[in-house]
Each structure stands twice: as C-alpha cells, then as structure tokens.
Coordinates of C-alpha atoms and ligand atoms in Angstrom, one line a residue:
X467 CA -0.1 -0.1 0.5
X468 CA 1.0 3.4 -1.1
X469 CA 0.1 6.5 1.2
X470 CA 0.0 9.9 -0.7
X471 CA 0.4 12.8 1.4
X472 CA -1.1 16.0 -0.2
X473 CA -2.8 14.5 -2.8
X474 CA -5.3 17.2 -3.1
X475 CA -3.4 19.7 -3.7
X476 CA -0.9 20.4 -7.2
X477 CA 1.7 18.4 -7.4
X478 CA 0.4 15.6 -5.4
X479 CA -2.9 15.3 -7.5
X480 CA -0.8 15.0 -10.4
X481 CA 1.0 12.4 -8.5
X482 CA -2.3 10.5 -7.6
X483 CA -3.9 11.0 -11.3
X484 CA 0.0 8.8 -12.1
X485 CA -0.6 6.6 -9.9
X486 CA -4.1 5.3 -10.1
X487 CA -3.5 5.1 -14.0
X488 CA -1.0 2.2 -12.7
X489 CA -4.1 1.2 -10.4
X490 CA -1.3 1.0 -8.2
X491 CA -2.9 0.2 -4.3
X492 CA -3.3 3.4 -3.2
X493 CA -4.8 5.3 0.0
X494 CA -4.5 9.4 0.5
X495 CA -4.5 11.3 3.6
X496 CA -6.7 14.0 3.5
X497 CA -8.5 16.8 5.8
X498 CA -11.5 16.8 3.9
X499 CA -13.4 14.2 2.3
X500 CA -15.6 16.4 -0.3
X501 CA -12.5 18.3 -1.7
X502 CA -10.8 14.6 -2.0
X503 CA -14.3 13.1 -4.0
X504 CA -12.2 12.7 -7.2
X505 CA -9.5 10.7 -5.6
X506 CA -12.2 8.3 -3.4
X507 CA -13.7 8.0 -7.2
X508 CA -10.2 7.0 -8.9
X509 CA -9.9 4.2 -6.3
X510 CA -8.5 5.8 -4.0
X511 CA -9.3 5.2 0.0
X512 CA -9.2 7.6 1.4
X513 CA -8.6 8.5 5.5
X514 CA -9.0 12.2 6.7
X515 CA -6.6 12.8 9.5
X516 CA -4.4 16.1 9.7
X517 CA 0.4 16.2 9.6
X518 CA 0.0 18.3 12.0
X519 CA -2.0 14.9 14.6
X520 CA 0.8 12.8 15.2
X521 CA -2.4 9.5 16.4
X522 CA -3.9 10.6 12.5
X523 CA -1.0 10.1 10.7
X524 CA -0.2 7.0 12.8
X525 CA -3.2 5.4 11.4
X526 CA -3.4 6.8 7.9
X527 CA 0.4 4.8 8.0
X528 CA -0.9 1.7 8.7
X529 CA 0.1 -2.0 6.6
X530 CA 1.5 1.6 4.4
X531 CA 5.4 0.3 2.8
X532 CA 6.1 3.3 0.6
X533 CA 5.0 7.3 1.0
X534 CA 4.7 10.3 -0.5
X535 CA 5.5 13.4 1.8
X536 CA 4.1 16.5 -0.2
X537 CA 3.7 19.5 3.1
X538 CA 3.3 23.0 2.0
X539 CA 5.2 25.8 3.0
X540 CA 4.8 26.9 6.7
X541 CA 6.5 27.5 9.4
X542 CA 4.7 24.0 10.9
X543 CA 6.6 22.2 7.3
X544 CA 9.7 21.3 9.1
X545 CA 7.5 19.9 12.0
X546 CA 5.4 18.1 10.3
X547 CA 7.6 16.7 7.7
X548 CA 10.1 14.8 11.0
X549 CA 6.9 13.4 13.2
X550 CA 5.4 12.1 9.8
X551 CA 9.3 10.4 8.9
X552 CA 9.1 9.0 12.6
X553 CA 5.8 7.5 12.9
X554 CA 6.5 6.5 9.0
X555 CA 9.3 4.5 10.4
X556 CA 7.4 3.1 13.5
X557 CA 5.2 1.6 10.8
X558 CA 7.1 -0.3 9.5
X559 CA 7.6 1.9 6.2
X560 CA 9.9 1.3 4.0
X561 CA 10.7 4.1 1.3
X562 CA 9.4 8.0 1.2
X563 CA 9.9 9.9 -1.6
X564 CA 10.0 13.5 -0.9
X565 CA 8.6 16.6 -2.3
X566 CA 12.2 18.6 -2.4
X567 CA 13.4 21.5 -3.7
X568 CA 16.4 22.3 -6.2
X569 CA 17.4 25.4 -4.0
X570 CA 17.5 22.5 -1.3
X571 CA 20.8 23.0 -1.6
X572 CA 23.6 22.9 1.9
X573 CA 24.1 26.2 3.2
X574 CA 21.3 27.1 1.5
X575 CA 20.1 30.7 3.8
X576 CA 16.4 31.1 2.7
X577 CA 14.2 29.6 5.3
X578 CA 12.0 27.2 2.8
X579 CA 15.4 25.4 1.1
X580 CA 16.8 25.2 4.7
X581 CA 13.2 23.1 5.7
X582 CA 13.8 20.8 2.9
X583 CA 17.6 20.4 4.1
X584 CA 17.1 19.7 7.2
X585 CA 13.9 17.1 6.3
X586 CA 16.1 15.3 3.8
X587 CA 18.4 14.8 6.4
X588 CA 16.0 13.4 9.0
X589 CA 14.8 11.2 6.5
X590 CA 18.6 9.7 5.3
X591 CA 18.5 9.2 9.0
X592 CA 16.1 7.8 9.6
X593 CA 17.1 4.3 7.9
X594 CA 14.6 4.0 4.6
X595 CA 14.8 4.4 1.5
X596 CA 14.0 7.7 0.2
X597 CA 13.7 9.4 -3.0
X598 CA 14.1 12.9 -3.3
X599 CA 12.1 15.1 -6.2
X600 CA 13.6 17.9 -6.3
X601 CA 12.1 20.7 -8.7
X602 CA 13.0 23.2 -10.6
X603 CA 9.7 26.5 -10.2
X604 CA 6.7 24.8 -11.5
X605 CA 5.2 26.3 -14.2
X606 CA 1.9 26.3 -13.2
X607 CA 2.8 28.9 -11.0
X608 CA 2.5 31.2 -14.1
X609 CA -1.4 30.5 -13.4
X610 CA -1.4 33.3 -11.1
X611 CA -0.6 35.6 -13.6
X612 CA -3.7 34.1 -15.7
X613 CA -6.3 37.4 -14.9
X614 CA -3.4 40.1 -15.7
X615 CA -2.2 37.9 -18.4
X616 CA -5.1 37.8 -20.1
X617 CA -6.7 40.8 -19.0
X618 CA -4.2 43.5 -19.8
X619 CA -1.9 41.8 -22.2
X620 CA 0.9 41.5 -19.2
X621 CA 3.3 39.2 -16.3
X622 CA 3.8 40.7 -13.2
X623 CA 6.7 39.7 -11.8
X624 CA 10.1 40.2 -9.3
X625 CA 12.4 38.1 -10.8
X626 CA 14.7 40.4 -13.2
X627 CA 17.3 38.7 -15.8
X628 CA 16.6 36.1 -13.0
X629 CA 16.1 32.3 -15.4
X630 CA 14.5 29.3 -14.5
X631 CA 14.5 25.7 -15.6
X632 CA 11.0 25.3 -14.7
X633 CA 8.9 22.2 -15.0
X634 CA 5.4 21.0 -15.5
X635 CA 4.1 19.1 -12.5
X636 CA 2.8 16.8 -14.8
X637 CA 6.3 15.5 -15.6
X638 CA 7.2 15.6 -11.7
X639 CA 4.4 13.7 -10.5
X640 CA 5.6 10.8 -13.3
X641 CA 8.8 10.7 -11.4
X642 CA 7.7 10.6 -8.1
X643 CA 5.0 8.0 -9.9
X644 CA 8.1 6.1 -10.6
X645 CA 9.9 6.5 -8.1
X646 CA 6.8 5.0 -6.0
X647 CA 6.5 2.1 -8.4
X648 CA 9.3 0.9 -10.2
X649 CA 12.9 -0.5 -8.6
X650 CA 16.3 0.8 -8.8
X651 CA 15.1 4.4 -7.5
X652 CA 15.8 4.1 -3.9
X653 CA 18.5 6.4 -2.4
X654 CA 19.1 8.5 -5.4
X655 CA 18.2 12.4 -6.1
X656 CA 16.6 13.2 -8.7
X657 CA 16.2 17.4 -9.6
X658 CA 13.8 17.8 -11.4
X659 CA 13.3 20.6 -14.7
X660 CA 11.6 21.6 -18.1
X661 CA 13.7 21.3 -21.2
X662 CA 15.1 24.6 -21.5
X663 CA 16.4 27.9 -19.7
X664 CA 14.4 31.2 -19.8
X665 CA 14.2 34.4 -18.4
X666 CA 10.8 35.8 -17.4
X667 CA 10.8 38.4 -20.7
X668 CA 11.6 34.9 -22.9
X669 CA 8.7 33.4 -21.2
X670 CA 6.4 36.8 -21.9
X671 CA 7.9 35.8 -25.5
X672 CA 6.5 31.7 -25.4
X673 CA 3.1 33.3 -24.0
X674 CA 2.8 36.5 -27.1
X675 CA 4.0 32.5 -29.8
X676 CA 1.7 30.4 -29.0
X677 CA -1.9 33.1 -27.5
X678 CA -0.9 35.0 -31.0
X679 CA -0.6 38.6 -28.6
X680 CA 2.0 40.5 -27.6
X681 CA 2.4 39.2 -23.6
X682 CA 4.8 41.7 -21.5
X683 CA 6.7 40.9 -18.7
X684 CA 7.1 43.6 -16.2
X685 CA 9.5 43.1 -13.8
X686 CA 8.5 44.9 -10.7
X687 CA 10.6 45.8 -7.4
X688 CA 10.3 43.1 -5.1
X689 CA 8.4 44.9 -2.0
X690 CA 6.2 46.3 -3.8
X691 CA 5.3 42.5 -6.2
X692 CA 5.2 41.4 -2.0
X693 CA 2.6 43.6 -1.0
X694 CA 0.5 42.4 -3.3
X695 CA 0.4 39.1 -2.8
X696 CA 1.0 38.8 1.6
X697 CA -2.9 38.8 1.8
X698 CA -3.0 35.9 -0.3
X699 CA 0.0 33.9 2.2
X700 CA -0.5 32.4 5.5
X701 CA 1.1 34.8 7.6
X702 CA 4.5 36.9 7.7
X703 CA 6.6 34.2 8.5
X704 CA 5.3 33.1 4.9
X705 CA 5.8 35.8 3.5
X706 CA 9.8 36.5 4.0
X707 CA 10.2 33.4 2.9
X708 CA 8.0 33.5 -0.1
X709 CA 10.1 37.3 -0.8
X710 CA 13.7 34.7 0.3
X711 CA 12.2 32.5 -2.7
X712 CA 12.0 35.2 -5.4
X713 CA 15.1 36.8 -4.6
X714 CA 16.7 33.8 -4.7
X715 CA 15.6 33.4 -8.4
X716 CA 15.8 37.1 -9.2
X717 CA 20.1 36.0 -7.8
X718 CA 19.5 33.6 -10.7
X719 CA 19.6 30.4 -7.9
X720 CA 17.7 28.2 -10.0
X721 CA 19.7 28.7 -13.7
X722 CA 19.8 24.8 -13.7
X723 CA 18.7 22.4 -16.1
X724 CA 18.7 18.4 -16.1
X725 CA 17.8 15.0 -17.8
X726 CA 16.0 13.9 -15.2
X727 CA 12.9 14.0 -17.0
X728 CA 14.4 11.7 -20.4
X729 CA 16.2 8.8 -17.7
X730 CA 13.3 7.9 -15.4
X731 CA 10.3 8.9 -18.1
X732 CA 12.2 8.7 -21.8
X733 CA 10.9 10.9 -23.4
X734 CA 10.8 14.8 -23.4
X735 CA 9.6 17.1 -20.6
X736 CA 7.1 19.0 -21.4
X737 CA 7.7 22.3 -22.5
X738 CA 6.4 25.6 -21.5
X739 CA 4.8 25.5 -25.1
X740 CA 2.8 23.2 -24.5
X741 CA 2.0 24.0 -20.7
X742 CA 0.5 27.3 -22.4
X743 CA -1.5 25.0 -25.1
X744 CA -2.5 22.9 -22.2
X745 CA -4.0 25.5 -20.1
X746 CA -5.2 28.0 -23.4
X747 CA -8.8 28.6 -21.7
X748 CA -6.8 30.2 -19.1
X749 CA -4.7 32.6 -20.2
X750 CA -6.7 34.0 -23.4
X751 CA -10.0 36.0 -23.6
X752 CA -12.9 34.0 -25.3
Ligands
NAP1223 N1 5.7 26.0 -6.2 C1 7.3 25.6 -6.9 O1 7.7 26.3 -7.7 C2 7.9 24.9 -6.5 C3 9.2 24.0 -6.8 C4 10.0 23.5 -5.9 C5 9.6 22.6 -4.7 N2 8.0 23.8 -4.4 C6 8.1 22.5 -3.1 O2 7.0 22.3 -3.1 C7 5.4 22.0 -1.9 C8 4.3 22.6 -2.0 O3 3.4 21.5 -3.0 P1 2.1 21.8 -4.2 O4 1.9 23.1 -4.4 O5 1.7 20.2 -4.8 O6 1.3 22.1 -2.9 P2 -0.3 22.8 -3.0 O7 -1.0 22.5 -3.7 O8 -0.4 23.9 -2.0 O9 -0.9 21.7 -2.2 C9 -0.7 21.5 -0.4 C10 -1.4 19.8 -0.2 O10 -0.8 19.2 1.1 C11 -2.2 19.3 1.8 N3 -2.4 20.0 3.5 C12 -2.3 21.2 3.8 N4 -1.8 21.0 5.0 C13 -2.1 20.0 5.5 C14 -1.9 19.6 6.5 N5 -2.2 20.4 7.7 N6 -2.7 18.3 7.3 C15 -2.3 17.2 5.8 N7 -2.9 18.1 4.5 C16 -2.5 18.7 4.6 C17 -2.9 20.3 1.2 O11 -5.4 19.5 1.4 P3 -6.1 20.4 1.6 O12 -6.6 20.0 0.2 O13 -6.7 20.2 3.0 O14 -5.6 22.0 2.1 C18 -3.5 19.8 0.1 O15 -3.4 18.5 -0.4 C19 6.4 22.8 -0.9 O16 7.4 21.9 -0.5 C20 7.3 23.6 -2.3 O17 8.8 23.7 -1.1 C21 7.6 24.3 -4.8

C-alpha cells in the first residue's frame, strides 16, 4: 500500500492521477473528504486526518510500505515532515519519496530551502529508503498570472533577468510515480526541470507566440510585488520566506536544467509552449 499526502494539492493531485492510472494500491491522507471526492472516484482509499496530528498520521500509515511526502510551505512544515517520518519508521514503511526543492542545497540560507535540507537529512538518518524529488520552479505557478495575462496582456513578477528551468508538475508527478512503483530509485535525488532555461521576458515571448498576441513581462520591484501577494500568504513568516525565494530566483538561483525526465521517463519533458497550449482557456480571453 502506498500512502499519499498532499493529494488534493497541485503535485500530489497529479501524482495521484499518474499512480491511479497504473492501478497502484493507494491510500490518501486528506483533511477534507468532500474536496477529496475525485480521489475516491479514482479508486483511492481516503483516510481523513491532519499532518500536524500524530495520531491521524499513525492511523493513515497502518499497513503502508511506501509513502509520498508533500507538505506545503509554512512555519509548521519541518515539524510535520519530521513527525511523519518518525511515524512512518514506526509503522514499518520501507521507502519515502519526498517532494523537496532544487534550491535545497547544503549551505542554503532561505527558510524554505533550509526546511527541505533538514527534512531530507532527517529522512536519510531514519534508515528507510528514500527518493528526493527536487524540482525547479513549477510552470503551474504561472497560472497565478493568468488574470493579468488575459486582461492586461502583461505578467508582473519580481524575477529581474533571473532564468529558471521551470518544470510542469505533470512531469514531476510522473517521476514521483516512477520512484514509488519501479525498482532502482532507492536512495537517489532527482532534480526535475523542464527542457529550457528561460528569463521571464522569454517566458512572456512564449506566451506571445502561443496566444498570438503581445504579452509583456513587467519586472516589478520585489517589495511592491510582495505587498500585492501578502494577503494571499499565511503570515509574516510566509511573506519573508517567499520574498527570499524570489530574490534567489532573480539572482540566478534556479539557472540549471537536467535530463532527469529523459532518464527516468524515457521522453522529453513538457515544454512551456505545450503547458500554455494545455491551459489556453486560462490565459486567453474567449
Ligand atoms: N511552487 C514551486 O515552484 C515549487 C518548486 C519546488 C518545490 N516546491 C515545494 O512543493 C511543496 C508544495 O507542493 P504543492 O505546491 O503541490 O502543494 P499545494 O498545491 O499547496 O497542496 C498542499 C497539499 O497539502 C495538503 N495539506 C496542507 N496542510 C495539511 C495538513 N496540515 N494535513 C494534511 N494535509 C495538508 C493540502 O490539503 P488541503 O487540500 O486540505 O488544503 C494539499 O493537498 C512545498 O514543499 C514546496 O517547497 C514548490
């Protein structure tokens, strides 16, 4: 039995879909049974619980041999991940696949990369097998700019000339699914990227080409940008942590592409052009 966490979220949802298509025996730990109804419809057992509650985590882990650990960023993230790992070890889980981040390198100073570095270390020390999935920037983050792309033909971000090798979460999920269902991925770290290194001006150019209308990248001062998104973040910790991440991207912290998708999945990674085509309704006014 494979236990999924984060299965009602972006990467976890995509991983659940990929694994359900392979008929893997799946259980998901979810907070809201109604929100998780599509998972149940796909044949996934649901256990209602919360990652901050050790009893519900232990309950969800009964009889589980492999687990996918996806926890969103918060000042509780590290504690929840460590608690999950300790419960998993007790429950006899053999292999944990963790969603980490490409920015989680030794010596990282940002709060979120440091959480991933410490969580990875805790998993490695547990004695269970592990696979670290370490993606670049998600293409799906661009959906947050869909409103301004559609209405103003502009995307506002604070990335300066920083490049990313952004990856589609469908590729990240497919690599996770491979790590959970195939042999040979134990005790390996996979940096997952898309096929191209792009500045956000080049990202806007891709939108212009696919949408057939000029889309401009408007580089926005980091402070001003954070003021506009702060109401959507959890608290001051989260605002500071995301500010650090964006500053790091602007400084070139994600300028790296890999051939992980080709090696693990035997095909090319999904391109930005394909991602935009697949989300045309979100980005282009009807
Ligand atoms: N965005 C990027 O570009 C990027 C790049 C590299 C790595 N990452 C990493 O990706 C991770 C986030 O993944 P994501 O974007 O797929 O997450 P997401 O879409 O925000 O989904 C979070 C999931 O976790 C669940 N969850 C939240 N709190 C929970 C709790 N207390 N107990 C049980 N479940 C809980 C949510 O359930 P509900 O539906 O109930 O809320 C949801 O299923 C972070 O660790 C981040 O560092 C992100």
